[in-house]
Coordinates of C-alpha atoms and ligand atoms in Angstrom, one line a residue:
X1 CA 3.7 -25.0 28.8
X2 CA 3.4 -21.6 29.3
X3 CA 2.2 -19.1 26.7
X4 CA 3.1 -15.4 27.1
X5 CA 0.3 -13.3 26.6
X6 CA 0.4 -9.6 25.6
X7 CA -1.9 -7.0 24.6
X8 CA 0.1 -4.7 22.0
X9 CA 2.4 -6.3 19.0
X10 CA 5.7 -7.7 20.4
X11 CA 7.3 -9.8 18.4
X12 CA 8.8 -11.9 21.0
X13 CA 5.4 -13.0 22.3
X14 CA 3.7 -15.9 21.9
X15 CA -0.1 -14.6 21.4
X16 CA -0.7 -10.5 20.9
X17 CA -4.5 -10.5 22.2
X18 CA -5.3 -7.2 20.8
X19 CA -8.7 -6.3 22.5
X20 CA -10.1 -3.6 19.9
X21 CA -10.0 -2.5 16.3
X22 CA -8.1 -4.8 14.2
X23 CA -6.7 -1.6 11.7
X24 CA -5.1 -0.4 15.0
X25 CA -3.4 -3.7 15.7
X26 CA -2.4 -3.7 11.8
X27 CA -0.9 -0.4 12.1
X28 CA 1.7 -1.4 15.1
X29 CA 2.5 -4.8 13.1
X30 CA 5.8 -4.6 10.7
X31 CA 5.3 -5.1 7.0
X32 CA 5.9 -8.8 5.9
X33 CA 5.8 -10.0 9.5
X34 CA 2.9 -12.7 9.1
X35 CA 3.1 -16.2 7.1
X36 CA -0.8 -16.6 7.2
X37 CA -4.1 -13.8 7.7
X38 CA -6.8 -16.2 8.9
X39 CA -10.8 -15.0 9.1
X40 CA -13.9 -15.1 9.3
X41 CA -15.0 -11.3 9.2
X42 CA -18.1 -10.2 10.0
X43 CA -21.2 -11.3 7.1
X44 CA -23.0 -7.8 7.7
X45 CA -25.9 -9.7 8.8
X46 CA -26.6 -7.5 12.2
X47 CA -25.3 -9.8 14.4
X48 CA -24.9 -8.4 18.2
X49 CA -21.2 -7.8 17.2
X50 CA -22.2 -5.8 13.8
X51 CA -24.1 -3.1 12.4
X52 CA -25.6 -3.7 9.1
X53 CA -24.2 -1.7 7.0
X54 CA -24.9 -0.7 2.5
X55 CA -22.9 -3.5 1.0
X56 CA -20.8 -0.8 -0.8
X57 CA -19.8 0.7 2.8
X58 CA -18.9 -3.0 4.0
X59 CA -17.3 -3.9 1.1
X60 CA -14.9 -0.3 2.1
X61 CA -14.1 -1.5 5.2
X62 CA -13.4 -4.7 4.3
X63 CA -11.0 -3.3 1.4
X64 CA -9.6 -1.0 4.2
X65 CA -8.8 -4.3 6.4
X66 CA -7.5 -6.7 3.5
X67 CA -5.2 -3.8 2.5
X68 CA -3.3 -4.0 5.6
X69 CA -3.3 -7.9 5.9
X70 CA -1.7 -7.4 2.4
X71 CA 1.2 -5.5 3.4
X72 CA 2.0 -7.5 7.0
X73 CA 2.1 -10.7 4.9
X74 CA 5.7 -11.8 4.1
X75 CA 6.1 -12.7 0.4
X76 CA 5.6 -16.6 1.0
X77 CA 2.5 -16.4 3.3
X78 CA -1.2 -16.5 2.5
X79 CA -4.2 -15.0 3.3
X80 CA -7.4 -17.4 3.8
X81 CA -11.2 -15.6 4.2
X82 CA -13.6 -17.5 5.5
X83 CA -17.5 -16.3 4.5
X84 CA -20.6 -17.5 3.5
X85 CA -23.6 -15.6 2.1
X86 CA -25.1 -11.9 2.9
X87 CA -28.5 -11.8 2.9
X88 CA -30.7 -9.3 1.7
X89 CA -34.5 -9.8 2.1
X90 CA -34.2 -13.4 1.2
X91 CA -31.8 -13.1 -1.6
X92 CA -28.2 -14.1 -1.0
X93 CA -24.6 -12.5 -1.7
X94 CA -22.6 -15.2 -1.7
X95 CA -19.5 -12.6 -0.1
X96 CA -16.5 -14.5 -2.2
X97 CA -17.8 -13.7 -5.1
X98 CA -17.8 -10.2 -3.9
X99 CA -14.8 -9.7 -2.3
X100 CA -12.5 -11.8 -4.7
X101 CA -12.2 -8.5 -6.8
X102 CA -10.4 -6.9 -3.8
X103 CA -7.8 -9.6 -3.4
X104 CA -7.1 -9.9 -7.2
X105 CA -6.4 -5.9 -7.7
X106 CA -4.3 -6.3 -4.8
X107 CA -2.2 -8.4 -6.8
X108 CA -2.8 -11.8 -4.8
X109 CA -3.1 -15.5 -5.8
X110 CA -6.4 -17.6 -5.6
X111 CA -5.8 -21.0 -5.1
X112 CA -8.5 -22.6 -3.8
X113 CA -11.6 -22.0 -2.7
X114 CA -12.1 -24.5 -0.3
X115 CA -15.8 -25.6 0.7
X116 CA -16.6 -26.1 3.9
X117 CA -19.5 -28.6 4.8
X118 CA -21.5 -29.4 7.6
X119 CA -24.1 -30.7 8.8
X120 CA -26.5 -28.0 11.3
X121 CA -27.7 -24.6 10.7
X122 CA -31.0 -22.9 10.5
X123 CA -33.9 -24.7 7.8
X124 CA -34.8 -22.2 5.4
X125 CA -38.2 -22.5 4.3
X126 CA -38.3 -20.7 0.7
X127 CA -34.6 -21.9 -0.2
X128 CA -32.7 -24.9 0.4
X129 CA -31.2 -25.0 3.7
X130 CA -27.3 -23.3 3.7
X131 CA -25.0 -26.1 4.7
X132 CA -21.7 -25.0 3.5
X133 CA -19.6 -22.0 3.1
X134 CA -15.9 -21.1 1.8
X135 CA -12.9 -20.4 2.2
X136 CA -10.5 -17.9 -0.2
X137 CA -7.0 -19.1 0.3
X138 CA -4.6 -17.0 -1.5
X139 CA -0.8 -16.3 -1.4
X140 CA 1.0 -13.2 -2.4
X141 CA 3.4 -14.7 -4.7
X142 CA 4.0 -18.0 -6.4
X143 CA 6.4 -19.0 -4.4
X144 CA 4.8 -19.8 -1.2
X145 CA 4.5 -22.5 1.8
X146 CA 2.6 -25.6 1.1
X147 CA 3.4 -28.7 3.4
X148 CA 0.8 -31.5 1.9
X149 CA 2.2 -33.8 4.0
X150 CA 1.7 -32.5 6.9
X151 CA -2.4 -32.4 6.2
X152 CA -2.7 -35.7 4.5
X153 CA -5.8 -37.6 4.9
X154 CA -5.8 -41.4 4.7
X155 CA -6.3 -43.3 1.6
X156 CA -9.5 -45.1 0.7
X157 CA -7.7 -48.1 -0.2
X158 CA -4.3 -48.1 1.5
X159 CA -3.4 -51.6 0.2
X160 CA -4.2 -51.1 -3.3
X161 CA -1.4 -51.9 -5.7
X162 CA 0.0 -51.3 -9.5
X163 CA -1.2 -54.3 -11.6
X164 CA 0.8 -54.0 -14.3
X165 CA 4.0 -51.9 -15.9
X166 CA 7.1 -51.2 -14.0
X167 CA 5.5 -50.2 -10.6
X168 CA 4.0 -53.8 -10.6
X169 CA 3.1 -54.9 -7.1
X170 CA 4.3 -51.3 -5.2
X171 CA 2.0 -49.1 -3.6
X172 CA 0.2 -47.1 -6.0
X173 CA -1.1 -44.7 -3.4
X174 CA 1.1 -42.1 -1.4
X175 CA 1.7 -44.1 2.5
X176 CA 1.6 -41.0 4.2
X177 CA -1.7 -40.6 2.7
X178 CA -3.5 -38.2 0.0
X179 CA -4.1 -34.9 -0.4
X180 CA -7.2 -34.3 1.4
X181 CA -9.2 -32.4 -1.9
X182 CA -10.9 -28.8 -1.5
X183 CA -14.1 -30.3 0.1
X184 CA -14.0 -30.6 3.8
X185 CA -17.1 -32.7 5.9
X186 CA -16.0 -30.7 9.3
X187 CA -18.6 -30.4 11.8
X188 CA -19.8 -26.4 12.8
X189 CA -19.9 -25.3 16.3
X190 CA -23.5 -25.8 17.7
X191 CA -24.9 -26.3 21.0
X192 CA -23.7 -30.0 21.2
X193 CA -20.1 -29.5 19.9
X194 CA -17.3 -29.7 22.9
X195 CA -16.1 -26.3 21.5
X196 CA -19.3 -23.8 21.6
X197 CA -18.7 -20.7 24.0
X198 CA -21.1 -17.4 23.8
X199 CA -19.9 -16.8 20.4
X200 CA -22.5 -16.9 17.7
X201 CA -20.4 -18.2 14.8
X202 CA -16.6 -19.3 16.1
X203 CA -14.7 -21.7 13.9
X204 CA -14.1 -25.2 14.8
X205 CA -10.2 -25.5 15.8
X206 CA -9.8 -28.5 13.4
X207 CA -10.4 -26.6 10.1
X208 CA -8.1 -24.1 10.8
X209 CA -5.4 -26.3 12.1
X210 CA -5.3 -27.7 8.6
X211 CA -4.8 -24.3 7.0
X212 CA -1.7 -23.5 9.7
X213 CA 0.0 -27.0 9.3
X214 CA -0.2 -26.5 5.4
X215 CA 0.7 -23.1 4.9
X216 CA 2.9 -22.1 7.8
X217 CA 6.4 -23.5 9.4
X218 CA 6.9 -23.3 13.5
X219 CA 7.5 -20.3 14.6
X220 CA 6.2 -18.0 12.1
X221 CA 3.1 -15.7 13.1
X222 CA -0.3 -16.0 12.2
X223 CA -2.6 -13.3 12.1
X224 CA -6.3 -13.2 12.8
X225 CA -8.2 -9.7 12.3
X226 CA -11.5 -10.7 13.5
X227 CA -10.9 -13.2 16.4
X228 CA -14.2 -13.7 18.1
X229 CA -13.3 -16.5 21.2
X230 CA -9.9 -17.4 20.2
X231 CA -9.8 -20.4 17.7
X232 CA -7.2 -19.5 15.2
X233 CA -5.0 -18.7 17.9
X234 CA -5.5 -21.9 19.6
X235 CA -4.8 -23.5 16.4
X236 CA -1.8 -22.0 15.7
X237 CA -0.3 -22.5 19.4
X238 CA -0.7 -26.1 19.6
X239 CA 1.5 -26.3 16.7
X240 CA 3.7 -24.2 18.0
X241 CA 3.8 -21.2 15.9
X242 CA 3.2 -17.7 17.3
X243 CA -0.7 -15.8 17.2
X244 CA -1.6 -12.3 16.7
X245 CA -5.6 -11.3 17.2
X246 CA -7.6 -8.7 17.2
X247 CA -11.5 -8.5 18.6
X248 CA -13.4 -5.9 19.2
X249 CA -16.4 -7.3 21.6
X250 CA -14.3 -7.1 25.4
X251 CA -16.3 -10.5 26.2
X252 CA -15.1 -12.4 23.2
X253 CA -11.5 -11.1 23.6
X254 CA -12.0 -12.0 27.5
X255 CA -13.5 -15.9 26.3
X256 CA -9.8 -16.1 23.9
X257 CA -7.7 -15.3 26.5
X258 CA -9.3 -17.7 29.0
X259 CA -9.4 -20.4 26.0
X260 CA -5.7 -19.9 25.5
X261 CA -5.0 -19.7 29.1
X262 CA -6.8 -23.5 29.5
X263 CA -5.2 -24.7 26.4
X264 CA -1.7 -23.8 28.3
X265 CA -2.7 -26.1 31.2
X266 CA -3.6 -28.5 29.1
X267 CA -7.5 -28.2 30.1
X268 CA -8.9 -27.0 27.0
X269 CA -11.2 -30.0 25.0
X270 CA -11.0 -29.3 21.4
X271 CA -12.6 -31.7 18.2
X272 CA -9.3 -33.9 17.2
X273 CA -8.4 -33.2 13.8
X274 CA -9.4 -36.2 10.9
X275 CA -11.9 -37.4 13.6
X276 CA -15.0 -39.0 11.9
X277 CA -18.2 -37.0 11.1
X278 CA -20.6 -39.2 13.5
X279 CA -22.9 -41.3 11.7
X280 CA -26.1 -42.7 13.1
X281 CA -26.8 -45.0 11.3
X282 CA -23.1 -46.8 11.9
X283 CA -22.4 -48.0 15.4
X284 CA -19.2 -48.7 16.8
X285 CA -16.3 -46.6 19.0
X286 CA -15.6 -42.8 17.9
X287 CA -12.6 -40.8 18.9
X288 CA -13.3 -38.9 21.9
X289 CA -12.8 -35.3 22.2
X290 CA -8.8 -34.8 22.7
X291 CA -7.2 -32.2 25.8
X292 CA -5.2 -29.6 23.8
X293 CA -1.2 -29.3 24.8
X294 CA 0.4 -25.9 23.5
X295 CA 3.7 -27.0 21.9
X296 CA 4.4 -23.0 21.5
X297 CA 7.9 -21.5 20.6
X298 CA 8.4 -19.2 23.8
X299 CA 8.0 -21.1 27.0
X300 CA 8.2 -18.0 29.8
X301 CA 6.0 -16.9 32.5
X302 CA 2.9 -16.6 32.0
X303 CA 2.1 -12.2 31.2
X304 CA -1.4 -11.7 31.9
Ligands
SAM1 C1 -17.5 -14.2 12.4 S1 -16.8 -13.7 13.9 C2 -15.3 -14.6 14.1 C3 -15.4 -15.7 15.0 C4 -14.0 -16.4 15.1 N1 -13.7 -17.1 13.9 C5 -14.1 -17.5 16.3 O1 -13.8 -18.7 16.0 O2 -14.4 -17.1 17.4 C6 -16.3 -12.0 13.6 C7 -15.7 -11.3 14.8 O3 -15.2 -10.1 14.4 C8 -15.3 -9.1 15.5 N2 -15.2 -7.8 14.9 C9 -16.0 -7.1 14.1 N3 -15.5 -5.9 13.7 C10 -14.2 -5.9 14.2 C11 -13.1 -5.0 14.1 N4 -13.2 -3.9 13.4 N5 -11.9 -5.4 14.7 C12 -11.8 -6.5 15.4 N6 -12.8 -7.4 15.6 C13 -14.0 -7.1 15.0 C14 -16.7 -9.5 16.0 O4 -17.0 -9.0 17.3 C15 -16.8 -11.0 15.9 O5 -16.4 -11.6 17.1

């Protein structure tokens, strides 16, 4: 299908690819207009894309960004951060434990802290090697979206039964599966992985189409500040609901649109979601990676 692209907030759109500061996307974008903020923002490491700042002065701007997310969420959405550690001549932050004080005097919910874990990444050699980082989901009230079935994972034991008392004989376990826990084995994007672009750090698709099925409806917009190449708004297309990004770096910005644009003709390759974390020492057949086909809200020509 065809996605329309635009460059300024339209709430008719299908993807607002906002190629700049994400506080001037905020300010065009109507209070309560987005069921789920998802992002990885910058660590402050010094990457190409950031300039290392006093982690007072970056925890500021990150106040100054969360603020705004705040106020565009509607009053059943969430907000989910994505970070790992700061480091500061060998000694890490661990940024959650730093930023959770913003969220809670802006009067959200935590919910989970989800732990992300995989398996590639730099070997430290006077600390144990980083494999995992988090992510902050909360909501803004306690009445919010959560569709568990929508993300269940497969039971371990399918067929196993009650043995005794009134459920005798039934299905102890849920058929449609269980809830999938707030530890998730997801593979990062390296060299190898059928994702990687030019970005340093991008998400894999998979772990944030998890976050949209659970925590947002079709149709409803979800809203990434700090976009990088695209992969929350790829997420959130192929399940048809509507994507708003901002990104400051004009080649990462240009890498999401062309994502997007590949996903529309159904040429993008993106990790299937629940596929197996490969196993060397186990042989036998593997999903392969799956083509990505945008079921989005809005099928028009294509605005580029
Ligand atoms: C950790 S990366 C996010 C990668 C993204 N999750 C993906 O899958 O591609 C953070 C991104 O934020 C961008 N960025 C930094 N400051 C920004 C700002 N003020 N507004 C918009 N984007 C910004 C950086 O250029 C970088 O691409």
């Amino acid at each position: 299908m065809s996605v329309r692209i635009v460059s300024e907030f339209d709430p008719t759109a299908d993807f607002v690819l906002f190629a700049g500061d994400c506080l001037d996307l905020l300010r065009q974008m109507p209070d309560g207009s987005v069921k789920l903020v998802v992002t990885s923002p910058p660590y402050n490491l010094g990457k190409a894309y950031e300039t290392r700042l006093h982690l007072d002065e970056y925890l500021a701007q990150q106040r100054a960004v969360i603020d705004q997310c705040v106020r565009v969420l509607s009053s059943r959405g969430s907000i989910c951060w994505q970070v790992g550690n700061y480091v500061d001549n060998g000694e890490i932050i661990p940024l959650d434990v730093v930023l959770y004080p913003i969220f809670a005097s802006l009067g959200l919910h935590l919910r989970n802290r989800i732990v992300w874990h995989f398996g590639h990444g730099l070997h430290a050699s006077k600390r144990f090697s980083g494999r995992y980082e988090v992510i902050m989901w909360f909501t803004k009230s306690n009445d919010y979206t959560f569709n568990l079935d929508a993300v269940r994972v497969p039971q371990k034991y399918p067929q196993k039964r009650h043995f005794k008392g009134p459920n005798k004989g039934e299905l102890s376990g849920n058929p449609l599966g269980k809830n999938p826990s707030d530890v998730w084995e997801i593979p990062n994007v390296k060299a190898n992985h059928v994702e990687k672009t030019i970005h340093p750090c991008q998400f894999p698709v998979e772990l944030i189409e998890r976050l949209v099925l659970a925590m947002t409806d079709r149709d409803d917009w979800v809203f990434d500040p700090f976009m990088g190449v695209g992969s929350t708004a790829i997420a959130a297309l192929m399940h048809g609901r509507r994507a708003a990004g901002a990104e400051i770096m004009p080649e990462y910005a240009a890498v999401a649109r062309e994502r997007v644009l590949l996903a529309s003709m159904g040429k993008l390759r993106v990790r299937p979601m629940g596929r197996e974390v490969y196993d060397p020492t186990v042989s036998g057949p593997s999903t392969p990676p799956k083509v990505v086909h945008l079921s989005g809200s809005v099928a028009q020509p294509l605005e580029t």
